[in-house]
Short mmCIF file of C-alpha atoms and ligand atoms in Angstrom, two decimals:
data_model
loop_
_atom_site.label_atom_id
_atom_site.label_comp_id
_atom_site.label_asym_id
_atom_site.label_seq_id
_atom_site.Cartn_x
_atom_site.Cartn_y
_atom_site.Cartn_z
CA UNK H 98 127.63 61.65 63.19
CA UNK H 99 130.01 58.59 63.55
CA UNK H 100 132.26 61.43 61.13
CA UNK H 101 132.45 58.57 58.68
CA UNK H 102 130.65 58.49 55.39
CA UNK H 103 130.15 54.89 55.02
CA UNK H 104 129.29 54.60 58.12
CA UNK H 105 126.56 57.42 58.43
CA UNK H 106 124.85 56.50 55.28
CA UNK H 107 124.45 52.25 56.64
CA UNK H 108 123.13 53.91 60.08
CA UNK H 109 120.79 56.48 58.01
CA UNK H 110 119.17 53.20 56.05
CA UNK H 111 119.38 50.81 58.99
CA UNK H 112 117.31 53.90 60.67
CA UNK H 113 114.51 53.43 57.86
CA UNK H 114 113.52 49.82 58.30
CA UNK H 115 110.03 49.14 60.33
CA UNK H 116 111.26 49.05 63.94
CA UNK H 117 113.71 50.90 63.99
CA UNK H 118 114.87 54.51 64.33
CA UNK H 119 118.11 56.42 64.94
CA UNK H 120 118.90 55.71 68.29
CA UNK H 121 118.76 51.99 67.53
CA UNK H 122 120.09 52.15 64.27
CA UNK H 123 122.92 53.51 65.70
CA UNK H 124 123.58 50.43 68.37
CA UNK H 125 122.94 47.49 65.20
CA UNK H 126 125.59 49.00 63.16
CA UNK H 127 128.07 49.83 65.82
CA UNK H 128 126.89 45.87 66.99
CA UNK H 129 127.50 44.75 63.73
CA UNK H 130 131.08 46.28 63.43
CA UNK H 131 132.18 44.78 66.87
CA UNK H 132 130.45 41.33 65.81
CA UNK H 133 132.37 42.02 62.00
CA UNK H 134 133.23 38.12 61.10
CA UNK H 135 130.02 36.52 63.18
CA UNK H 136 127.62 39.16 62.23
CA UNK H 137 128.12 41.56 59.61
CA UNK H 138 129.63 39.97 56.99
CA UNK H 139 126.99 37.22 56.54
CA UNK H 140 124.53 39.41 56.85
CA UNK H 141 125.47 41.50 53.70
CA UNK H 142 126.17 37.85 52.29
CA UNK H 143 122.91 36.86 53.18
CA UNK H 144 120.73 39.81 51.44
CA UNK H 145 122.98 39.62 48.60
CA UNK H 146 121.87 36.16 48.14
CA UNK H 147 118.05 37.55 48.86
CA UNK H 148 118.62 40.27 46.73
CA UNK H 149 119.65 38.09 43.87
CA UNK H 150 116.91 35.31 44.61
CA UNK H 151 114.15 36.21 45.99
CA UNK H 152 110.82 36.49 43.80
CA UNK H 153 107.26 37.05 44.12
CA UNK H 154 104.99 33.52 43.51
CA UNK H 155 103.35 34.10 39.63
CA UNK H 156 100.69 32.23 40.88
CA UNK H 157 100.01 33.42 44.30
CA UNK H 158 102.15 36.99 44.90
CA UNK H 159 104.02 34.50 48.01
CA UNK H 160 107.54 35.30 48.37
CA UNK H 161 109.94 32.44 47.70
CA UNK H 162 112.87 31.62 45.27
CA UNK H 163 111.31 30.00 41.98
CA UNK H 164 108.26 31.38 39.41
CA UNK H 165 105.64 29.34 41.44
CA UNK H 166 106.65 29.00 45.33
CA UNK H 167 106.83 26.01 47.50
CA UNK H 168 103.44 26.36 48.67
CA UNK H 169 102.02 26.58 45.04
CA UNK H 170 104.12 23.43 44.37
CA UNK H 171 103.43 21.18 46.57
CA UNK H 172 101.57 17.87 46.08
CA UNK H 173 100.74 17.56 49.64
CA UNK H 174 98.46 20.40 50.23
CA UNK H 175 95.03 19.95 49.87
CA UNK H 176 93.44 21.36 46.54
CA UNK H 177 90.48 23.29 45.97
CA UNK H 178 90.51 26.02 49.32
CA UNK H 179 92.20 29.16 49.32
CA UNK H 180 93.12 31.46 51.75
CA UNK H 181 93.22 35.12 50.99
CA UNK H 182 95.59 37.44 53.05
CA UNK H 183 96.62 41.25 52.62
CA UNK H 184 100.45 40.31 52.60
CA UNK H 185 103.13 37.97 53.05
CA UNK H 186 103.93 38.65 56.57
CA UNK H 187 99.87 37.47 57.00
CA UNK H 188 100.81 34.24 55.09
CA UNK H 189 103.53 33.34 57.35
CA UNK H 190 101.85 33.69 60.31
CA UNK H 191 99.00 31.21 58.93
CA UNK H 192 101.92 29.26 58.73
CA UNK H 193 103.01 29.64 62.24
CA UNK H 194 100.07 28.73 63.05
CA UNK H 195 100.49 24.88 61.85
CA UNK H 196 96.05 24.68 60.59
CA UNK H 197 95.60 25.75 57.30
CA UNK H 198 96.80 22.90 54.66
CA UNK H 199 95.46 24.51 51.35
CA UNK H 200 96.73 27.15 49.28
CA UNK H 201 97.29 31.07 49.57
CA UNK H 202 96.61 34.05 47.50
CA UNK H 203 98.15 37.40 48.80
CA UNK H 204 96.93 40.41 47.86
CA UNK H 205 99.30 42.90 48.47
CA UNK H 206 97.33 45.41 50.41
CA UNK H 207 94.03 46.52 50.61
CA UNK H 208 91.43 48.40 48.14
CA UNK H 209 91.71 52.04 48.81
CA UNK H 210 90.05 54.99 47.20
CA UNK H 211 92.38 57.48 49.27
CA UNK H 212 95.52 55.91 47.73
CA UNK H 213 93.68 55.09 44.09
CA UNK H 214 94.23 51.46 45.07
CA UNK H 215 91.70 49.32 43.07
CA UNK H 216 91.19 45.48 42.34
CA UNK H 217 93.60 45.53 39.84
CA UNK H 218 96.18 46.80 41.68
CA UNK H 219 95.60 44.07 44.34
CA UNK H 220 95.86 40.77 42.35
CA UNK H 221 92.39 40.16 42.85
CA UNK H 222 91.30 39.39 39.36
CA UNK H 223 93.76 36.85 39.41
CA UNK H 224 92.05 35.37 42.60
CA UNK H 225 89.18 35.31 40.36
CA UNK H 226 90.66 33.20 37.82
CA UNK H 227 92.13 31.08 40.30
CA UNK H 228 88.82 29.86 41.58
CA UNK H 229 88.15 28.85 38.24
CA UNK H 230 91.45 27.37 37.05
CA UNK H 231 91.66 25.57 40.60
CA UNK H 232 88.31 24.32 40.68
CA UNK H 233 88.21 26.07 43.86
CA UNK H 234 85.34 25.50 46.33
CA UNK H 235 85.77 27.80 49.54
CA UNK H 236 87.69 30.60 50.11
CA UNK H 237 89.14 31.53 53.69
CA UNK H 238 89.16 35.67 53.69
CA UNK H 239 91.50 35.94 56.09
CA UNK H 240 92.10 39.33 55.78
CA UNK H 241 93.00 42.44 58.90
CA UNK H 242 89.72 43.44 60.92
CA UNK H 243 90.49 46.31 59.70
CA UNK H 244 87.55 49.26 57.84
CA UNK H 245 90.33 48.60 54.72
CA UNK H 246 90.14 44.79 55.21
CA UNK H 247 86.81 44.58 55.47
CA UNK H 248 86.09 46.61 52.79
CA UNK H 249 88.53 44.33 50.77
CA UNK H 250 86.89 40.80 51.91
CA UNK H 251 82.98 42.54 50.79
CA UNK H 252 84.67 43.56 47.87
CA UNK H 253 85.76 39.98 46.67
CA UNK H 254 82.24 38.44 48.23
CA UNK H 255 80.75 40.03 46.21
CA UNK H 256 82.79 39.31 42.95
CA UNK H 257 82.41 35.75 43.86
CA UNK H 258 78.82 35.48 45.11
CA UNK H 259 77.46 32.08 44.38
CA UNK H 260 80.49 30.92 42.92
CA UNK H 261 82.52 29.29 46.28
CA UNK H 262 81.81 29.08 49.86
CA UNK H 263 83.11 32.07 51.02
CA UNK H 264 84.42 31.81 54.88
CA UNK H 265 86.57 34.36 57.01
CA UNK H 266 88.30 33.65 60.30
CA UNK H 267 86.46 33.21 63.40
CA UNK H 268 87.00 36.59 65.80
CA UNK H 269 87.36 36.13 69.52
CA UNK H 270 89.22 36.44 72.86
CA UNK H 271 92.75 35.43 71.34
CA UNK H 272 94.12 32.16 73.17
CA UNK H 273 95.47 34.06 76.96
CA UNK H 274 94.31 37.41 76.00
CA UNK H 275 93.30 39.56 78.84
CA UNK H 276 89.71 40.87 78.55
CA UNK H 277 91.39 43.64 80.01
CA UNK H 278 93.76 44.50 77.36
CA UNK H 279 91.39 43.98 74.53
CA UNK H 280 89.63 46.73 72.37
CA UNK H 281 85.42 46.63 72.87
CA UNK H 282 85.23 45.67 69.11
CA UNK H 283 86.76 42.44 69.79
CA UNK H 284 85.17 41.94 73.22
CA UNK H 285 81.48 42.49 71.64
CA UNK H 286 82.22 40.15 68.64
CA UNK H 287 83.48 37.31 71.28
CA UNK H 288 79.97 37.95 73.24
CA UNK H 289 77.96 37.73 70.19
CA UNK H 290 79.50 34.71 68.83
CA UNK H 291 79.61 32.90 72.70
CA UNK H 292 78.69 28.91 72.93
CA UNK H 293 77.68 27.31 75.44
CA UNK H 294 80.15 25.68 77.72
CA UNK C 251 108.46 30.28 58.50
CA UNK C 252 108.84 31.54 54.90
CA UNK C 253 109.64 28.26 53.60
CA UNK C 254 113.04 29.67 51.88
CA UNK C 255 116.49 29.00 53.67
CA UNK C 256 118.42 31.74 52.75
CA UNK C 257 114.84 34.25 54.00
CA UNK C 258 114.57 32.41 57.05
CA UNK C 259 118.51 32.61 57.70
CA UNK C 260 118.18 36.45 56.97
CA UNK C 261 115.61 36.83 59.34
CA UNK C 262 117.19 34.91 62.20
CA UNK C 263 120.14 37.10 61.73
CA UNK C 264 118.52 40.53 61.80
CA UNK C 265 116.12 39.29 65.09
CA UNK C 266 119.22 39.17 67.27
CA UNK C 267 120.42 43.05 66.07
CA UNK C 268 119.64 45.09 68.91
CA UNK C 269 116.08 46.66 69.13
CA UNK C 270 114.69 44.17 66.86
CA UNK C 271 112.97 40.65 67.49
CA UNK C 272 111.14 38.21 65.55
CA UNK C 273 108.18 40.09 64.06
CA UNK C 274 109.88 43.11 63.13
CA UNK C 275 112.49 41.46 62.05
CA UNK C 276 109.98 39.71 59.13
CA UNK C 277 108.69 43.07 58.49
CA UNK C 278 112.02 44.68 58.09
CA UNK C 279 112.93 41.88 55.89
CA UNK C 280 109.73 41.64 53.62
CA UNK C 281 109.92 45.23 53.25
CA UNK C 282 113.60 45.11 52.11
CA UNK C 283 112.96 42.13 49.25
CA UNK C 284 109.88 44.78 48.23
CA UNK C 285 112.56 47.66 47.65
CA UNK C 286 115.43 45.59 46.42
CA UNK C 287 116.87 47.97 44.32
CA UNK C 288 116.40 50.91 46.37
CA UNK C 289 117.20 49.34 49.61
CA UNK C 290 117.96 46.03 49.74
CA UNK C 291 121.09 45.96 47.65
CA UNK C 292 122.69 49.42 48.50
CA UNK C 293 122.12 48.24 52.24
CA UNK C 294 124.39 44.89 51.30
CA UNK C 295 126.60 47.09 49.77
CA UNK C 296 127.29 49.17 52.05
CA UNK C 297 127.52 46.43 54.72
CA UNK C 298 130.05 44.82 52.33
CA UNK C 299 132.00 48.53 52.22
CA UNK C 300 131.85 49.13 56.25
CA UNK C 301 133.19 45.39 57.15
CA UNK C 302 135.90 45.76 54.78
CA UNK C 303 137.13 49.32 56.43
CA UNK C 304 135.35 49.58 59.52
CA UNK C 305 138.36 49.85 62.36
CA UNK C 306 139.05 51.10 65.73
CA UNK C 307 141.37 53.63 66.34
CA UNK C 308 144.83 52.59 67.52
CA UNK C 309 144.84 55.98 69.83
CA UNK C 310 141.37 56.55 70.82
CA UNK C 311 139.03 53.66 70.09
CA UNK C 312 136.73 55.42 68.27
CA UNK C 313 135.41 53.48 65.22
CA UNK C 314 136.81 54.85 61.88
CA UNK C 315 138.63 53.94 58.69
CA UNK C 316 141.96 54.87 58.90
CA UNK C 317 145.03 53.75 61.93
CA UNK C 318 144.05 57.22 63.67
CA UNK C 319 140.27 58.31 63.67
CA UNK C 320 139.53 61.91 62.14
CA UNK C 321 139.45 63.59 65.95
CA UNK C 322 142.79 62.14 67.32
CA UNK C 323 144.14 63.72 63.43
CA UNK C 324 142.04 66.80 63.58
CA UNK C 325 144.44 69.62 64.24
CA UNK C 326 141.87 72.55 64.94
CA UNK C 327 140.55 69.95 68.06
CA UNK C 328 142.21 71.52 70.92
CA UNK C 329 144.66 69.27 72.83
CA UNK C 330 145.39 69.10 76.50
CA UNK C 331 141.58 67.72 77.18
CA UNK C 332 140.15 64.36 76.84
CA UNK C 333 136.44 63.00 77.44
CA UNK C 334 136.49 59.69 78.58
CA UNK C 335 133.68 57.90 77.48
CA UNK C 336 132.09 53.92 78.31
CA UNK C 337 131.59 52.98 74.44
CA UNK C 338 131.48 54.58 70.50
CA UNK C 339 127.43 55.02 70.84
CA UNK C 340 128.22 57.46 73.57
CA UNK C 341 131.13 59.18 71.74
CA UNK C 342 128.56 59.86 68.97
CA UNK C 343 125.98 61.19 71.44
CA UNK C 344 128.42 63.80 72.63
CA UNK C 345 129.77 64.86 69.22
CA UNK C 346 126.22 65.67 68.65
CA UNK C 347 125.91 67.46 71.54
CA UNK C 348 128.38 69.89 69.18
CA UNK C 349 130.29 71.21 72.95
CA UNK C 350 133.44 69.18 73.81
CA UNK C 351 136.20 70.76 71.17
CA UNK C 352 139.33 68.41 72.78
CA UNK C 353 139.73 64.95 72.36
CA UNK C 354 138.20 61.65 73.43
CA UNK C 355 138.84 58.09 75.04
CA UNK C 356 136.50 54.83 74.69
CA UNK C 357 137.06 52.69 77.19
CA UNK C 358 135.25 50.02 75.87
CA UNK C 359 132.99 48.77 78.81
CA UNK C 360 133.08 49.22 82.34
CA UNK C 361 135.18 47.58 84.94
CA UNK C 362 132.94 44.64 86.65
CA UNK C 363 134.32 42.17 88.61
CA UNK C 364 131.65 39.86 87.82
CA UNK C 365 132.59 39.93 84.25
CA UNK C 366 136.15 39.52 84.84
CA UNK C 367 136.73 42.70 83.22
CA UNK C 368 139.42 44.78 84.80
CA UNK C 369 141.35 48.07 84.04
CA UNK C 370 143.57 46.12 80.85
CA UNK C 371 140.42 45.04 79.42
CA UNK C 372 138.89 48.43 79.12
CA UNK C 373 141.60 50.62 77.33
CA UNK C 374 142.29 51.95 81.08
CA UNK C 375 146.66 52.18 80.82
CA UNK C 376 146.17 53.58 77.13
CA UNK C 377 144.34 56.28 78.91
CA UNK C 378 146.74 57.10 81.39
CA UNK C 379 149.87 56.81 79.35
CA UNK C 380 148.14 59.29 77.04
CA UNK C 381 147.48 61.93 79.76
CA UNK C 382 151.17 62.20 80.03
CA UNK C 383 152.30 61.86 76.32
CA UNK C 384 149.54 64.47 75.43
CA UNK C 385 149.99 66.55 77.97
CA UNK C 386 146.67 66.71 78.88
CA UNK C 387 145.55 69.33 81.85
CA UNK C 388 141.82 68.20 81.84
CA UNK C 389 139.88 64.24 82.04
CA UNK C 390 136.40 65.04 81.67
CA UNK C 391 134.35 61.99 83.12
CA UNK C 392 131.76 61.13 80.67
CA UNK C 393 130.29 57.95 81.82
CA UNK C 394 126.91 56.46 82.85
CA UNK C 395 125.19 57.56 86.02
CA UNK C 396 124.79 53.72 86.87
CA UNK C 397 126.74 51.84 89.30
CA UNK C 398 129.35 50.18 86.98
CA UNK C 399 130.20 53.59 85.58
CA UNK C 400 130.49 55.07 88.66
CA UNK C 401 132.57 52.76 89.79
CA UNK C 402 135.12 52.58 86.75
CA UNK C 403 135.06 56.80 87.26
CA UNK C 404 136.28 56.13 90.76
CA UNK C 405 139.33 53.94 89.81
CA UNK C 406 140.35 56.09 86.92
CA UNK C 407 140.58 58.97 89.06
CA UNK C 408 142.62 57.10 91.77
CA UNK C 409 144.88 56.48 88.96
CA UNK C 410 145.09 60.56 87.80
CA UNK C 411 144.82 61.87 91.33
CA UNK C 412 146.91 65.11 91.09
CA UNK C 413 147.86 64.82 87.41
CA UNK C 414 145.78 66.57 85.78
CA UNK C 415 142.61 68.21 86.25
CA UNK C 416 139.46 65.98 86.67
CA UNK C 417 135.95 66.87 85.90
CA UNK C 418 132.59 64.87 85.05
CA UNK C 419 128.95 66.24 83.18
CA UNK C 420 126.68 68.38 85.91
CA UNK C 421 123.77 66.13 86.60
CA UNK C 422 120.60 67.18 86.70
CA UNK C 423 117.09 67.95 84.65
CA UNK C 424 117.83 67.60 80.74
CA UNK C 425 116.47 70.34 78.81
CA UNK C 426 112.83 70.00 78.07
CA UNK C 427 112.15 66.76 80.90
CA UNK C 428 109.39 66.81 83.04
CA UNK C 429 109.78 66.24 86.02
CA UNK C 430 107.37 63.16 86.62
CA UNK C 431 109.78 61.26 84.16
CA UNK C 432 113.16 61.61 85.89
CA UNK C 433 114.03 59.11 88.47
CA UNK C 434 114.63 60.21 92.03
CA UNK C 435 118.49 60.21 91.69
CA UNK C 436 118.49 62.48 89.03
CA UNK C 437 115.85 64.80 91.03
CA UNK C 438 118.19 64.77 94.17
CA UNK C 439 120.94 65.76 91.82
CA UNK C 440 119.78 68.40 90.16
CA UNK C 441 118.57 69.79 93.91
CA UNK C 442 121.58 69.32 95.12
CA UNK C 443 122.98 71.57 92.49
CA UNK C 444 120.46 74.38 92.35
CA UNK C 445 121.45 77.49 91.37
CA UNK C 446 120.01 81.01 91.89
CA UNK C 447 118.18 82.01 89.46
ZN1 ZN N 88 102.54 30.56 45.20
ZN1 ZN N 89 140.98 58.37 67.71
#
C-alpha cells in the first residue's frame, strides 16, 4: 500500500484497534510520521512503558501498575461497599463520574453459555470471598443493561442472597437525553420508576 | 481517569490521532494492555522501527525509507508522466487504484492564502523544475474537487501552460454510488459528461 513494509504492517495493526479501520488507520500513521518528534516517538515510548508496567489489580482485576491498585490501596475510600462492573473501561467511567467512594470488583465480561463463559472465568468467586474477607455489606451491580448483564447481576444475587444488600444502578432518562433519541426499554423503565415532582 | 500516569498519558496521546477521541481512545488502549504481547509491544515496536526510518522522498515527497522512494527508483514505471497529488494518503489511494503506471508529485497541502501557504510551501518549483529535467509530456491533476484544490490546480497549470500536456481525473458517479448520496456538483458533473451509451 504505502510500498513500505514497516510501514504497511503499523497501518495493518493501527487498522485493528476498536475505532478504527483502514481508511483512518491510514491518516494516524501518516499523522504520526509528519508529527515524528511530538507524536510518534512518545507514543511508542509511552506503550513501551505500559507494556512493561501495566498489571491487572490481584485483588480487584482493575488495571494499574502494582499487585493491588490504587483504588484497592487507598485508606480514604470507604470500606465495606463494592461495586461490581463488567470491565475496566466501566470502572473508569464510575470514576468520571466523581459518586462512588468505595471499592470495585471487575469482572471481566459477562457469563455466557454461547462462549462457555462461566463464573469462574469471570472472577466472581473471588467477589464471593471478597464479601467475606471485606466484611462487605452492600454491593452496587453496576453492570450493562444488557440480556448478558443482567443475566450476570441474577447470577451473583443469587450466590449472595441474604448475605449483603444487594443494589444496582438506578435506570432513567440520562441527565439531557432526548426522549426522542432514547430506546422504549429505557423510556418505560423511567415511567415506571417516575416521582412525583 | 485510570488513576496511572503513564495510562492516562497514553490515552491523551492516542485521543488526538485522527478518527479517534476520548472513549475510543480508552477502549483502544485497554484492549492493547489486554493483548500485550500480541499487540501492544509489536505495535511499540514497530512505531520505534517507522520513526527511526520513516522519510520523505527528496524527489517526490512520497513517504519511504530510503533518499528516493521505490516509484521515483522503479525503472519499469514509465517516465514522461507525473500525477500530482495534495498529500501521501492520496498517493496511496491512487496506487490502489492499480491505473497510473508513471510517476507522482505530493505537494504537500494546498495553496491558501489564509494559511499563508503559497506555491514554495507546497513543493510547487520542485514540480516544475522536474517537468523539464524529466522530460515529462503529461501532468495529470489529481487533486480534491474542493475549492482549495481547485484553486492550487489553476496556478499550477498557469505555471505549465504549453509545456507539457495537462490533464485531471473525469468527474463523475464512482462505481457502485447511488445516486441519492452524491452531492449536486458531482451530479452536474457527471451530466455534463454523459456519454452515449
Ligand atoms: Zn484493586
Ligand atoms: Zn519519490
Amino acid at each position: 500500500m504505502s510500498s513500505n513494509r514497516d510501514i504497511d504492517a503499523l497501518i495493518e495493526m493501527m487498522a485493528k484497534l476498536p475505532g478504527l479501520g483502514p481508511r483512518s488507520a491510514r491518516r494516524a500513521v501518516l499523522h504520526l510520521i509528519a508529527k515524528r518528534d511530538l507524536q510518534l516517538i512518545p507514543l511508542a515510548d509511552l506503550m513501551q512503558r505500559v507494556a512493561a508496567t501495566a498489571r491487572e489489580c490481584l485483588n480487584c482485576g482493575n488495571i494499574g501498575t502494582t499487585e493491588i491498585c490504587d483504588i484497592c490501596a487507598a485508606e480514604k475510600r470507604a470500606n465495606g461497599q463494592i461495586c461490581v462492573v463488567e470491565d475496566v473501561a466501566d470502572l473508569w467511567a464510575m470514576e468520571r463520574g466523581h459518586a462512588f467512594k468505595g471499592r470495585y470488583h471487575v469482572l471481566g465480561g459477562t457469563l455466557s453459555a454461547l462462549d462457555q463463559v462461566g463464573p469462574e472465568q469471570l472472577r466472581i468467586p473471588q467477589l464471593i470471598d471478597r464479601v467475606t474477607a471485606e466484611s462487605i455489606n452492600e454491593v452496587i451491580l453496576a453492570l450493562n443493561a444488557t440480556v448478558e448483564g443482567q443475566t450476570t447481576a441474577h447470577y451473583i444475587a443469587d450466590q449472595l442472597d441474604g448475605r449483603v444488600t444487594l443494589t444496582s444502578l438506578a435506570q432513567g432518562v440520562p441527565i439531557g437525553g432526548e426522549l426522542d433519541y432514547l430506546d422504549d426499554g429505557t423510556i418505560s423503565a423511567a415511567l415506571a420508576a417516575r416521582k412525583q415532582v
